[in-house]
mmCIF file of C-alpha atoms in Angstrom:
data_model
loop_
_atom_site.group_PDB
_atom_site.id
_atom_site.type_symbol
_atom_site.label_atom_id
_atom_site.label_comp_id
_atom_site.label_asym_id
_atom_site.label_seq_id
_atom_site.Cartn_x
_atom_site.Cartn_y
_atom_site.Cartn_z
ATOM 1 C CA UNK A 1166 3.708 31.474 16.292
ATOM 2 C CA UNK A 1167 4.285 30.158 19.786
ATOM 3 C CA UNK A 1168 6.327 26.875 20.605
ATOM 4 C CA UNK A 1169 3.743 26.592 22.916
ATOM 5 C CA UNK A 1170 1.086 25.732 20.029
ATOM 6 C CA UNK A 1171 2.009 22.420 19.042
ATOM 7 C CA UNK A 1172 0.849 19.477 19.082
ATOM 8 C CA UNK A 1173 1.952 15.721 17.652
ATOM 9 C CA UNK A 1174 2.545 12.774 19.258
ATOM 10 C CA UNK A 1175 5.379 11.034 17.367
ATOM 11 C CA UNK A 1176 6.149 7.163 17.787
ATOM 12 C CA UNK A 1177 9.440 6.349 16.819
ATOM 13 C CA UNK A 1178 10.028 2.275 16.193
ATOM 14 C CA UNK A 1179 13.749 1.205 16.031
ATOM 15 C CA UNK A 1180 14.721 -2.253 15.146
ATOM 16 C CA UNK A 1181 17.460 -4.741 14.686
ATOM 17 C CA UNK A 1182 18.818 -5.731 11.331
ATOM 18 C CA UNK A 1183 21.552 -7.693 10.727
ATOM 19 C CA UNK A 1184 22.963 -6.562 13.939
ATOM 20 C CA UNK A 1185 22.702 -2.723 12.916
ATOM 21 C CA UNK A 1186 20.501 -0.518 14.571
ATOM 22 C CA UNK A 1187 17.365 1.090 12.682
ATOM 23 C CA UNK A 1188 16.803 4.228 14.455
ATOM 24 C CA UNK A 1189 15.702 7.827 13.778
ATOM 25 C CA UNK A 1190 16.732 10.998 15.126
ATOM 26 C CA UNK A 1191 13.535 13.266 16.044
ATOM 27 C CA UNK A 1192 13.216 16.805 17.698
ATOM 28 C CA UNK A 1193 11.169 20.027 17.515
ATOM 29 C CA UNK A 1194 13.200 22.583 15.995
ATOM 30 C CA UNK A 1195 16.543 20.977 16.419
ATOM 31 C CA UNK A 1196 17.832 17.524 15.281
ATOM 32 C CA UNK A 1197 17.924 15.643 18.959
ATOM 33 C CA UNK A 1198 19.555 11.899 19.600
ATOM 34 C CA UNK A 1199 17.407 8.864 19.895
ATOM 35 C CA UNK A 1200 19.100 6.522 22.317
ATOM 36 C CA UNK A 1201 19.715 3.006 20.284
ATOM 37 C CA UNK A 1202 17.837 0.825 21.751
ATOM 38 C CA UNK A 1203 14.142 -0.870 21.024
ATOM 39 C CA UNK A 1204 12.318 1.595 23.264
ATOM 40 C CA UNK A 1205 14.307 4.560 22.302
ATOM 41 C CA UNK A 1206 14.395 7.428 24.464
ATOM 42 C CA UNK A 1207 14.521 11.434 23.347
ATOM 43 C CA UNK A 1208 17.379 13.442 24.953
ATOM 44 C CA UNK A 1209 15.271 16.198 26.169
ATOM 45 C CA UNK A 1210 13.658 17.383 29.269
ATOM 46 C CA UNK A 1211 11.018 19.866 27.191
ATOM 47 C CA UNK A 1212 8.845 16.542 26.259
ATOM 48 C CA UNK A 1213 6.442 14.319 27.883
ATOM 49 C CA UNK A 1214 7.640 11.048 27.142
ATOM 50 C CA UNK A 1215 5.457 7.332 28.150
ATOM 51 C CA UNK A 1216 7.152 4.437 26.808
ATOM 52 C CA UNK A 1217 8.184 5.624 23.160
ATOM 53 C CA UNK A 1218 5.323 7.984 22.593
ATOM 54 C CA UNK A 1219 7.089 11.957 22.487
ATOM 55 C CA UNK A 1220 4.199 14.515 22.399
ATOM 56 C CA UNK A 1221 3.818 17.905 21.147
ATOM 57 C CA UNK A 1222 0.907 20.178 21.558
ATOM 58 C CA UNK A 1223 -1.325 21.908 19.294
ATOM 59 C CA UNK A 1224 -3.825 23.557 21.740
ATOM 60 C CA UNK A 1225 -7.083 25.561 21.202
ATOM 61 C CA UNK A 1226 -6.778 29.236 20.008
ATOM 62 C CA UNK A 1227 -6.485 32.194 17.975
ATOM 63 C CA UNK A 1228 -4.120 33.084 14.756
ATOM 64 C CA UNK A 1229 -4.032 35.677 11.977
ATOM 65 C CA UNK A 1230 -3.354 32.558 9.820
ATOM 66 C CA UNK A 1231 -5.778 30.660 8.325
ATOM 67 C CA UNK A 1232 -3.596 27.012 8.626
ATOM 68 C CA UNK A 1233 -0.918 26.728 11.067
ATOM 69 C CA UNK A 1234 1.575 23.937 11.014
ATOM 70 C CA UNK A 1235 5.163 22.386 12.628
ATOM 71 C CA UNK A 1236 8.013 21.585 10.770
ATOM 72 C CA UNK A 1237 9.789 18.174 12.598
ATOM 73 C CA UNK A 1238 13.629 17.255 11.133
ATOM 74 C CA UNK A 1239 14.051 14.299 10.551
ATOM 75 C CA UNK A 1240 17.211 12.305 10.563
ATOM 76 C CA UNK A 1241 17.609 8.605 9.126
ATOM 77 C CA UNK A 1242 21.280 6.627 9.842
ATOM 78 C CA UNK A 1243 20.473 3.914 7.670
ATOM 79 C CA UNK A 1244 19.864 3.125 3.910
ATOM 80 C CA UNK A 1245 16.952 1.388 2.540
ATOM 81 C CA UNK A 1246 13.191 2.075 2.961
ATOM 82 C CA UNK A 1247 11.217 4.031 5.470
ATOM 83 C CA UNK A 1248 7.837 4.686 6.011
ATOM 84 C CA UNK A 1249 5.749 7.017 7.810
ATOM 85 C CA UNK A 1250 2.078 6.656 8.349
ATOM 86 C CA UNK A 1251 -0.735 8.224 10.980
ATOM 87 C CA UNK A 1252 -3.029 7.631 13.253
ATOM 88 C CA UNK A 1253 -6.600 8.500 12.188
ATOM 89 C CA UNK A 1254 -5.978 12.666 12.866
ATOM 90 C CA UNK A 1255 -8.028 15.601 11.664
ATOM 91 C CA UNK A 1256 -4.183 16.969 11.292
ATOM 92 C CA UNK A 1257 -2.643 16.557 7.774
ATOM 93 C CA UNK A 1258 1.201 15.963 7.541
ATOM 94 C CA UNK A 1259 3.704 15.409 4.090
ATOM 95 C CA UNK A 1260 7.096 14.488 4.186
ATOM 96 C CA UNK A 1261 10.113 16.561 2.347
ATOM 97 C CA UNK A 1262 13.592 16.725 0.846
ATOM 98 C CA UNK A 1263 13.891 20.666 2.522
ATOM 99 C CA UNK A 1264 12.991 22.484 5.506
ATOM 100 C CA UNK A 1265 11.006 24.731 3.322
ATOM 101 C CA UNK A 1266 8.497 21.781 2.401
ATOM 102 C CA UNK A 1267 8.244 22.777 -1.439
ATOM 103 C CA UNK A 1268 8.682 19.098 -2.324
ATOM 104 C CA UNK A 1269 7.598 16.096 -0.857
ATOM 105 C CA UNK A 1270 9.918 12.755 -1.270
ATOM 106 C CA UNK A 1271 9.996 9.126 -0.501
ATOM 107 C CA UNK A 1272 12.285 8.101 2.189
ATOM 108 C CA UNK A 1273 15.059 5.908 0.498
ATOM 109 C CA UNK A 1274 18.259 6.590 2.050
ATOM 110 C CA UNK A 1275 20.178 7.964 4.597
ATOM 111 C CA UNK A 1276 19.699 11.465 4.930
ATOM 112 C CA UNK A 1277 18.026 14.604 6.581
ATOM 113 C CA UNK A 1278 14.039 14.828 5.793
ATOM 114 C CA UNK A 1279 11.563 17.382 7.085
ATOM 115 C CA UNK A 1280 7.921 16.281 8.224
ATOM 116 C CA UNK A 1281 5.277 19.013 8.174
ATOM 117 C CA UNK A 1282 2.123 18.979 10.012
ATOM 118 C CA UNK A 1283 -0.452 21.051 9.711
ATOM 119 C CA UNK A 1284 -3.745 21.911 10.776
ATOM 120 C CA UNK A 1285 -6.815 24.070 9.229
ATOM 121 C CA UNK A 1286 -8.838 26.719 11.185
ATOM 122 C CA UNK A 1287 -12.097 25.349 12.125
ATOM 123 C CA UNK A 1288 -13.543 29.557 11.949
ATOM 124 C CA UNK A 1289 -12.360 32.335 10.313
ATOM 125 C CA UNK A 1290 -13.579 35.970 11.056
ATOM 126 C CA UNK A 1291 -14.081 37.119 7.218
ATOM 127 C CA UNK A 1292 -13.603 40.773 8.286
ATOM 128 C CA UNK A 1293 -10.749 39.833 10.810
ATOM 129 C CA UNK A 1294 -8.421 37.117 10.056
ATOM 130 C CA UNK A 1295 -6.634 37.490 13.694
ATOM 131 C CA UNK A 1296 -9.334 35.510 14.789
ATOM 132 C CA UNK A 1297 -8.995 32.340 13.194
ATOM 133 C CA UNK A 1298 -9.952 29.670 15.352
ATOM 134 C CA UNK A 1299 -8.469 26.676 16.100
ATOM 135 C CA UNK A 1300 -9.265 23.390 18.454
ATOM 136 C CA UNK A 1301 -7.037 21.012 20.339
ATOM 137 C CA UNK A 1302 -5.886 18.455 18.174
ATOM 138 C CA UNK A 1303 -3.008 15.707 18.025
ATOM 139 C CA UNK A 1304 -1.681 12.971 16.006
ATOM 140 C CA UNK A 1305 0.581 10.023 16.083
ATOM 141 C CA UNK A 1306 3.035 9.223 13.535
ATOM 142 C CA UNK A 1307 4.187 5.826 12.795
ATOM 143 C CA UNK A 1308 8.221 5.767 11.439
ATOM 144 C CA UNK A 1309 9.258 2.439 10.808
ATOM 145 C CA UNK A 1310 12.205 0.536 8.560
ATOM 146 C CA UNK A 1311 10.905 -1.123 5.578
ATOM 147 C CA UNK A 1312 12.320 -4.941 5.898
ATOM 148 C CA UNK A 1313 12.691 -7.545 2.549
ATOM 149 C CA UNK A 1314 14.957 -9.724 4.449
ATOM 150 C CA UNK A 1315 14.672 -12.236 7.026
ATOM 151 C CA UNK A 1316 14.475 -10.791 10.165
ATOM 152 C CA UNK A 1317 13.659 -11.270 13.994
ATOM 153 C CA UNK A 1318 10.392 -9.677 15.564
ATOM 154 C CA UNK A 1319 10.715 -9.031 19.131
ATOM 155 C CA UNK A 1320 7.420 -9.056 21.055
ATOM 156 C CA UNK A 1321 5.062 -6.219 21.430
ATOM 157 C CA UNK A 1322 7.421 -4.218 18.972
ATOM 158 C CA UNK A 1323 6.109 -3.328 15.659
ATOM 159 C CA UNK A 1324 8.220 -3.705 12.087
ATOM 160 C CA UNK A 1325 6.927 -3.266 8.195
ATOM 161 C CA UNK A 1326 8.297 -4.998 5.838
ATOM 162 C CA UNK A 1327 6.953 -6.326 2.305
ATOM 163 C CA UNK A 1328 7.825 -9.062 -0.216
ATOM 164 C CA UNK A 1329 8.018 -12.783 2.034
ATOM 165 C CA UNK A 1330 10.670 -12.182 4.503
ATOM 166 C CA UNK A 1331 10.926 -14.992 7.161
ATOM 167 C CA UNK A 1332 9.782 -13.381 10.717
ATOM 168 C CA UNK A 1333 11.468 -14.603 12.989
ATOM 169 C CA UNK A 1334 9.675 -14.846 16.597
ATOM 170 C CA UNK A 1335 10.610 -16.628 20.035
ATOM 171 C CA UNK A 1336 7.276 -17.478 21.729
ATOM 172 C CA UNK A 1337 6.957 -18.175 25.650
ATOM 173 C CA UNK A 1338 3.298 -20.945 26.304
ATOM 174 C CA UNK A 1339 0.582 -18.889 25.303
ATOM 175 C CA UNK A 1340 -1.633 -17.421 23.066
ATOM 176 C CA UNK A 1341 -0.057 -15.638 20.004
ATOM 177 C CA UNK A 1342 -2.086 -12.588 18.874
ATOM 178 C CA UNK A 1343 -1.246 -10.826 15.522
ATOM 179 C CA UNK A 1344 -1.875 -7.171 15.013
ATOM 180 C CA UNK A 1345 -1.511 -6.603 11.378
ATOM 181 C CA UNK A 1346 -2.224 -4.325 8.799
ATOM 182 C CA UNK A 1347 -1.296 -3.330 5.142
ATOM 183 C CA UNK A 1348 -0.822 -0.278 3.039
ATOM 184 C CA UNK A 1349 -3.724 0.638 0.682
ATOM 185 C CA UNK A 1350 -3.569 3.095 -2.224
ATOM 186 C CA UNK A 1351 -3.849 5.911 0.033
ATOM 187 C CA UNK A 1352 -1.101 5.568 1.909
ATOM 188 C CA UNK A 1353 -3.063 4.485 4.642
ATOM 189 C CA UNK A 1354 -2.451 1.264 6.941
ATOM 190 C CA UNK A 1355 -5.513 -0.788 7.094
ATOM 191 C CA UNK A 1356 -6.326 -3.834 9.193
ATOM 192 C CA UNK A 1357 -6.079 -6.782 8.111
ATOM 193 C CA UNK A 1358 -3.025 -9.680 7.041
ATOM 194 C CA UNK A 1359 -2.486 -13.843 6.204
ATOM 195 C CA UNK A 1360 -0.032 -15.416 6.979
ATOM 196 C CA UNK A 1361 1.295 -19.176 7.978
ATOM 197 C CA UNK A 1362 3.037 -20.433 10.778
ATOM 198 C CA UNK A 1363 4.544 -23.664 9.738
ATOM 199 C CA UNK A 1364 1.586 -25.122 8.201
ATOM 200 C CA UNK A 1365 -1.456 -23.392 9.766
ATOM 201 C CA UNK A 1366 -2.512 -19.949 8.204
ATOM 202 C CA UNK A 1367 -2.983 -17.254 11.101
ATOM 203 C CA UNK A 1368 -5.014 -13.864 10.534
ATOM 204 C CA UNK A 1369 -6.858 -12.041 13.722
ATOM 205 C CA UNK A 1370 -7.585 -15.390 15.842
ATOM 206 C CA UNK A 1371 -5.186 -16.481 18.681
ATOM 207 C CA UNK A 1372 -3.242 -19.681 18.070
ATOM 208 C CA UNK A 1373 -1.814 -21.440 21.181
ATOM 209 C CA UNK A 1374 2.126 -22.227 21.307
ATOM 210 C CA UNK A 1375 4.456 -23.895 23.761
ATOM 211 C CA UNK A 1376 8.027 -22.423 24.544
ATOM 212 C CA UNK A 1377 10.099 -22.118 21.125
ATOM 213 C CA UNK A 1378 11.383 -20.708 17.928
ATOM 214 C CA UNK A 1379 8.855 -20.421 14.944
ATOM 215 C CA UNK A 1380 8.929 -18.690 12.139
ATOM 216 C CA UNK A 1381 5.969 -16.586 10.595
ATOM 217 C CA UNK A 1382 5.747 -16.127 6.680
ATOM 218 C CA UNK A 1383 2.934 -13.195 5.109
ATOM 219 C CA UNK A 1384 1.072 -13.802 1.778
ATOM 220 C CA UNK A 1385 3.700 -11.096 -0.047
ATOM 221 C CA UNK A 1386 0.313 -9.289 -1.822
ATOM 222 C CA UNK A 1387 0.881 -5.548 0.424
ATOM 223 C CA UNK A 1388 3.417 -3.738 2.400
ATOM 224 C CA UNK A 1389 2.739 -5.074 5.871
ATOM 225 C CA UNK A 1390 3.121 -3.524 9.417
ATOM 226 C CA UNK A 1391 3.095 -5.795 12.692
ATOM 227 C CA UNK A 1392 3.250 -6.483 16.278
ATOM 228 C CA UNK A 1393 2.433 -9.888 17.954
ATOM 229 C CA UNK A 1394 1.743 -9.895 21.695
ATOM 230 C CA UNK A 1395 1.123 -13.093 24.566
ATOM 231 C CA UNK A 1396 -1.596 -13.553 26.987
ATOM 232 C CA UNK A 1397 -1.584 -16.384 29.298
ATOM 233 C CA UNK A 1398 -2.948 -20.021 28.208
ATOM 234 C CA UNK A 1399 -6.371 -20.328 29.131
ATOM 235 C CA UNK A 1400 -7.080 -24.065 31.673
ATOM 236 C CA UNK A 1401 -6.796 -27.226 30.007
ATOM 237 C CA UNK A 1402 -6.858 -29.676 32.806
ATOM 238 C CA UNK A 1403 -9.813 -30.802 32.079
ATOM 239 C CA UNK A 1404 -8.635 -33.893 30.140
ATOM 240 C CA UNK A 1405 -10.626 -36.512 31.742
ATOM 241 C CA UNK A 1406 -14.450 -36.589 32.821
ATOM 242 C CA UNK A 1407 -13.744 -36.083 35.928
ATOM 243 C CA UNK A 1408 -12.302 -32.793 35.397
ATOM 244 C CA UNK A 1409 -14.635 -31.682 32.966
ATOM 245 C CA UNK A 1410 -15.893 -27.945 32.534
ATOM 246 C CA UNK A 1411 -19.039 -27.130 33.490
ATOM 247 C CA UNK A 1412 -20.754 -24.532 31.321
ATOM 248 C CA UNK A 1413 -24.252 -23.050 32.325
ATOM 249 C CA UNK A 1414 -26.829 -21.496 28.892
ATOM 250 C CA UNK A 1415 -25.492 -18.476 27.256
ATOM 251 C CA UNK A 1416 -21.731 -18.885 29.319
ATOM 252 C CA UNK A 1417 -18.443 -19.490 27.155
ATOM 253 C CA UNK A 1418 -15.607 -21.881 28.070
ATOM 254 C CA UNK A 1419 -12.481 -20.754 26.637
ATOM 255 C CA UNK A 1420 -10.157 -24.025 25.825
ATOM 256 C CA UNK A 1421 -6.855 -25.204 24.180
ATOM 257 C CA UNK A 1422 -4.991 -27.935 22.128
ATOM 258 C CA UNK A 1423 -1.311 -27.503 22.428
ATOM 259 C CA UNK A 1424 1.282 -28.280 20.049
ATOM 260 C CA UNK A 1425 0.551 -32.196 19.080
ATOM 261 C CA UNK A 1426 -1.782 -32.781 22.004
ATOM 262 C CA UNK A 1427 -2.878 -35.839 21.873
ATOM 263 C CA UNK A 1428 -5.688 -35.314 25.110
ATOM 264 C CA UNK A 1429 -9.224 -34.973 24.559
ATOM 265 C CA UNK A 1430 -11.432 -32.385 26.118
ATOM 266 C CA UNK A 1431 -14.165 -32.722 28.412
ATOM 267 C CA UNK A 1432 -17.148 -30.605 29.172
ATOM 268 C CA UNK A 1433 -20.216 -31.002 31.509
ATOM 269 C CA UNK A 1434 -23.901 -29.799 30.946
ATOM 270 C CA UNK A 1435 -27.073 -30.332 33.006
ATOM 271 C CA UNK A 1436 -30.435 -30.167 31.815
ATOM 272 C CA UNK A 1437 -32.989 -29.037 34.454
ATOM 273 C CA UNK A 1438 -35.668 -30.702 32.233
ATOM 274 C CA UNK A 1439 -36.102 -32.840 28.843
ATOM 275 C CA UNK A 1440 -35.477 -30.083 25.582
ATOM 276 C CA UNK A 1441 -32.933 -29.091 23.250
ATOM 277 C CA UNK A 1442 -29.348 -29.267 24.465
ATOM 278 C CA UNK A 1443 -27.096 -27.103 21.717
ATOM 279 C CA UNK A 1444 -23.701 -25.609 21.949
ATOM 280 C CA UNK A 1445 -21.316 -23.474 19.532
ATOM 281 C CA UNK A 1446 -18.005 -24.998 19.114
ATOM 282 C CA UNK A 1447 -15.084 -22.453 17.085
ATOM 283 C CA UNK A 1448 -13.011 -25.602 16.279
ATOM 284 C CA UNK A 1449 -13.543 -26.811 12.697
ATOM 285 C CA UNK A 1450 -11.013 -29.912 12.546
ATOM 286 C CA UNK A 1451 -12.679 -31.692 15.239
ATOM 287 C CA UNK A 1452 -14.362 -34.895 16.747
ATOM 288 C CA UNK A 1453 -17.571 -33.979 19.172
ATOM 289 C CA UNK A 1454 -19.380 -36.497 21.385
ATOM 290 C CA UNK A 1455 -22.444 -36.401 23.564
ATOM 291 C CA UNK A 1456 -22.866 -38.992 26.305
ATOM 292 C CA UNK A 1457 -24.632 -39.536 29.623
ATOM 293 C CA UNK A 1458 -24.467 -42.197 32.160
ATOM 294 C CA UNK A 1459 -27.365 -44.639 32.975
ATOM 295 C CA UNK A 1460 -28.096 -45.929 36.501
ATOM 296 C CA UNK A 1461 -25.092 -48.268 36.498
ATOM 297 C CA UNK A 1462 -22.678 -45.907 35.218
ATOM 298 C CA UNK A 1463 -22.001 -47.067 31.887
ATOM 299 C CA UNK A 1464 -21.548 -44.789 28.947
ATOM 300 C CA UNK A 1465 -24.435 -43.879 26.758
ATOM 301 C CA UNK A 1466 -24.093 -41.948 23.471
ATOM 302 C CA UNK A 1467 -26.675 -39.499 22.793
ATOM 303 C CA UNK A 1468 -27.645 -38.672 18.627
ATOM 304 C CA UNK A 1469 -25.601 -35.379 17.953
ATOM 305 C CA UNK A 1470 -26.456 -33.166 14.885
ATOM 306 C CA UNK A 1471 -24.638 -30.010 13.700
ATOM 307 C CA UNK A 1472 -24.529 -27.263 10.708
ATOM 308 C CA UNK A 1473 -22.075 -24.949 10.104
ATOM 309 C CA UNK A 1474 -22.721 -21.227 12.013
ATOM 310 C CA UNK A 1475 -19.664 -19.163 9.963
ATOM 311 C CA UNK A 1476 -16.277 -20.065 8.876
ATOM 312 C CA UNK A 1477 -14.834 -21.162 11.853
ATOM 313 C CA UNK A 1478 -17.970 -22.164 14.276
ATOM 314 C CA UNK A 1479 -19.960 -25.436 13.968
ATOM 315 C CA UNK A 1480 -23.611 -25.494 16.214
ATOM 316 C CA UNK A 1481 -24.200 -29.217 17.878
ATOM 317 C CA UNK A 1482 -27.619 -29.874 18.680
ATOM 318 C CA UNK A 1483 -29.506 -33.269 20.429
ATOM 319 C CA UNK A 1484 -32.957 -33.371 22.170
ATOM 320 C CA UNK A 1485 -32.166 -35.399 25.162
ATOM 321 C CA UNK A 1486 -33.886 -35.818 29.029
ATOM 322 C CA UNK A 1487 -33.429 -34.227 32.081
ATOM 323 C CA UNK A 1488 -29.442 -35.445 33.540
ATOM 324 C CA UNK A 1489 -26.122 -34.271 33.094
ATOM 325 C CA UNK A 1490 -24.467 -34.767 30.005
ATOM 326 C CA UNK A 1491 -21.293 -34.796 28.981
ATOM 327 C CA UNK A 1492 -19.048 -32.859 26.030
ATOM 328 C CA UNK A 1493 -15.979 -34.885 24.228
ATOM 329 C CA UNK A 1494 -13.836 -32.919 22.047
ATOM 330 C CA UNK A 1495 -11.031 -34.348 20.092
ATOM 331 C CA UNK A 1496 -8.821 -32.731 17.765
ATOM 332 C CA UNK A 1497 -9.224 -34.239 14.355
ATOM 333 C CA UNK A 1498 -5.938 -33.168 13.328
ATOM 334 C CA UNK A 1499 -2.823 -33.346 14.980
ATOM 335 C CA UNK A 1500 -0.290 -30.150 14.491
ATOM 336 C CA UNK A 1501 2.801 -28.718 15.506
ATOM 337 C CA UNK A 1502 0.918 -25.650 15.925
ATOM 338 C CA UNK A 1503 -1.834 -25.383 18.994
ATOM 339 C CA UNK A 1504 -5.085 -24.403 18.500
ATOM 340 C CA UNK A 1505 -7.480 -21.658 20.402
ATOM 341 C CA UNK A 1506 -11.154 -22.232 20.834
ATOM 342 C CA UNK A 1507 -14.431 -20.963 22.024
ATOM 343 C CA UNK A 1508 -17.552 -23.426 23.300
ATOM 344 C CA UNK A 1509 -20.605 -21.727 23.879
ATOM 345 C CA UNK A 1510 -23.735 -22.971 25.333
ATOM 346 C CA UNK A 1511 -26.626 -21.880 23.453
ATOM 347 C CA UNK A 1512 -29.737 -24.211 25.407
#
C-alpha cells in the first residue's frame, strides 16, 4: 500500500513536571524527534504541520484489501501513565506492545509502543476484491501524561491527570473558561468536570479574575483532561447611575464583579408606555433594585418580584408607567473569586 494513503492527524501534548519534560517521539514509519518544548515541533519536512497538529492522509480509493490501516511508533521518555484518546473518527485505532499489533497494552512506562489505525471499506466488489472502496477520512489523536501530583497548567495547553492534584494556574484580568472532560467506560473523553477555585465551584461558566496565582482543585470521581483559556473582561464602568447600561427588549448586557468588589451595578431601561418591565439576571447571590426618579429628582423604589428561571438565572418582574427606570445590582456575597453574569431584558 502507498505512503501516499494515509491519513491521521496526531496531536502530541508535552508538559512540565517537576522540571522534566513529558514528551513523545512520533513519526510515520520511523521513530522521529519531538523538539522539547510545549508546542513541540516534528523534525520532518514530509508533514504538514499548524501549531502542534502533524497530519497524515488517508485519501479516497481503491484496494484488494478489505481494511487498510497505518502502523505509528511510538516512543515515551518518561515513566508513569499515558493516555491516548480520539477525536470523534469513523477510523478505529488500538495501541500495542509490538509492531505486529497482536496485543494491545496500557501505556505505563517508558518504552517503545505501536499505534494502529485502521479503516474499513465502505464497498466491496463480492466478485472482485481489488475494488474495495474507500473514502477520505482522518482522525486526531490525543497523547497526553497522566498527572497525580501537583502540577502547573499553562494556558491554552491541555494536561490529564486524576486523583486531586493541585492545578496550578497564573491568570492575567479576565474571564477564565474551563474546557474539561472525563474518561467514561469506553475509553472515551466526555464533556463535562467540577471543580473549586478557592471557595467557588467552577464547571462550563466563565468566572472573572484579576492578575494572580490561584489554584484549581477537581472533584477526584474520573480521569480528567483540561485546558483553560482568557478572553478579555467585559465593561464594568458602569458603577454609578450616571454610567449606567442601557439595555433595549430582547438585548443582553454582559457584566462583572471582580475579586472582592465592593461597587454596585447600574442599568437603565425605558418604557415607551405603562406595562410589564421584566429582566433575566444569571447572578444568584445577589441584591436587585428598581427605581425611578419623580419630577424633583428624588429616588423612588418601584415593587420588584422574581422566581427562579434555572439554576443559575432569577426573572425580575414590576408593572410600572411610562419613564426610565433604573437597574441596581449588588453582589450579596463578597469573594476572592469574581463573578460573570448575563442581564437580559425580556419586556
Amino acid at each position: 500500500m502507498k505512503k501516499s494513503i494515509l491519513l491521521a492527524v496526531l496531536v502530541i501534548s508535552c508538559f512540565v513536571l517537576y522540571g522534566t519534560y513529558v514528551c513523545v517521539y512520533a513519526a510515520g514509519e520511523d521513530v522521529e524527534l519531538l523538539s522539547t518544548t510545549m508546542t513541540p515541533k516534528l523534525l520532518t519536512t514530509s508533514l504538514k504541520q499548524k501549531g502542534n497538529k502533524y497530519t497524515y492522509s488517508f485519501p479516497k480509493g481503491t484496494s484488494s484489501h478489505t481494511t487498510r490501516s497505518k502502523v505509528i511508533p511510538l516512543k515515551v521518555d518518561v515513566n508513569g501513565p499515558v493516555t491516548i484518546t480520539s477525536n470523534k473518527s469513523k477510523l478505529s485505532y488500538g495501541v500495542y506492545q509490538d509492531q505486529n499489533c497482536h496485543q494491545k497494552v496500557a501505556i505505563t512506562q517508558k518504552g517503545t509502543y505501536y499505534v494502529r489505525i485502521s479503516q474499513t471499506a465502505y464497498a466491496i466488489d463480492l466478485l472482485d476484491h481489488n475494488k474495495a472502496q474507500y473514502k477520505k477520512a482522518s482522525i486526531i489523536l490525543y497523547v497526553s501524561q497522566v498527572y497525580h501530583d501537583d502540577f502547573t497548567l499553562k494556558a491554552k495547553t491541555y494536561a490529564c491527570f486524576s486523583g486531586t492534584p493541585a492545578i496550578h494556574i497564573h491568570a492575567k484580568n479576565g474571564l477564565l473558561k474551563l474546557n474539561s472532560s472525563y474518561l467514561d467506560q469506553t475509553g472515551k473523553y466526555v464533556k463535562g468536570g467540577r471543580y473549586t477555585l478557592g471557595s467557588v465551584t467552577v464547571k462550563e461558566d466563565p468566572v472573572a479574575l484579576m492578575k494572580g496565582d490561584y489554584i484549581l482543585k477537581p472533584d477526584g470521581k474520573h480521569t480528567y483532561r483540561l485546558k483553560y483559556t482568557f478572553s478579555k473582561l467585559p465593561s464594568h464602568k458602569n458603577v454609578k447611575e450616571k454610567k449606567a447600561s442601557t439595555i433595549s427588549v430582547h438585548k443582553t448586557s454582559k457584566g462583572v464583579f471582580l475579586n472582592n468588589d465592593k461597587n454596585d451595578r447600574f442599568y437603565k431601561m425605558v418604557m415607551a408606555q405603562a406595562g410589564s418591565l421584566s429582566f433575566d439576571l444569571s447572578l444568584l447571590d445577589s441584591d436587585v433594585s428598581l427605581y425611578h426618579r419623580d419630577a424633583k429628582k428624588n429616588v423612588v423604589n418601584d415593587a420588584l418580584s422574581k422566581s427562579q428561571v434555572d439554576a443559575h438565572t432569577m426573572r425580575y418582574h414590576a408593572q410600572v408607567n411610562a419613564g426610565t427606570y433604573f437597574v441596581k445590582v449588588h453582589k450579596a456575597v463578597k469573594s476572592p473569586i469574581g463573578a460573570y453574569y448575563t442581564i437580559t431584558r425580556q419586556s
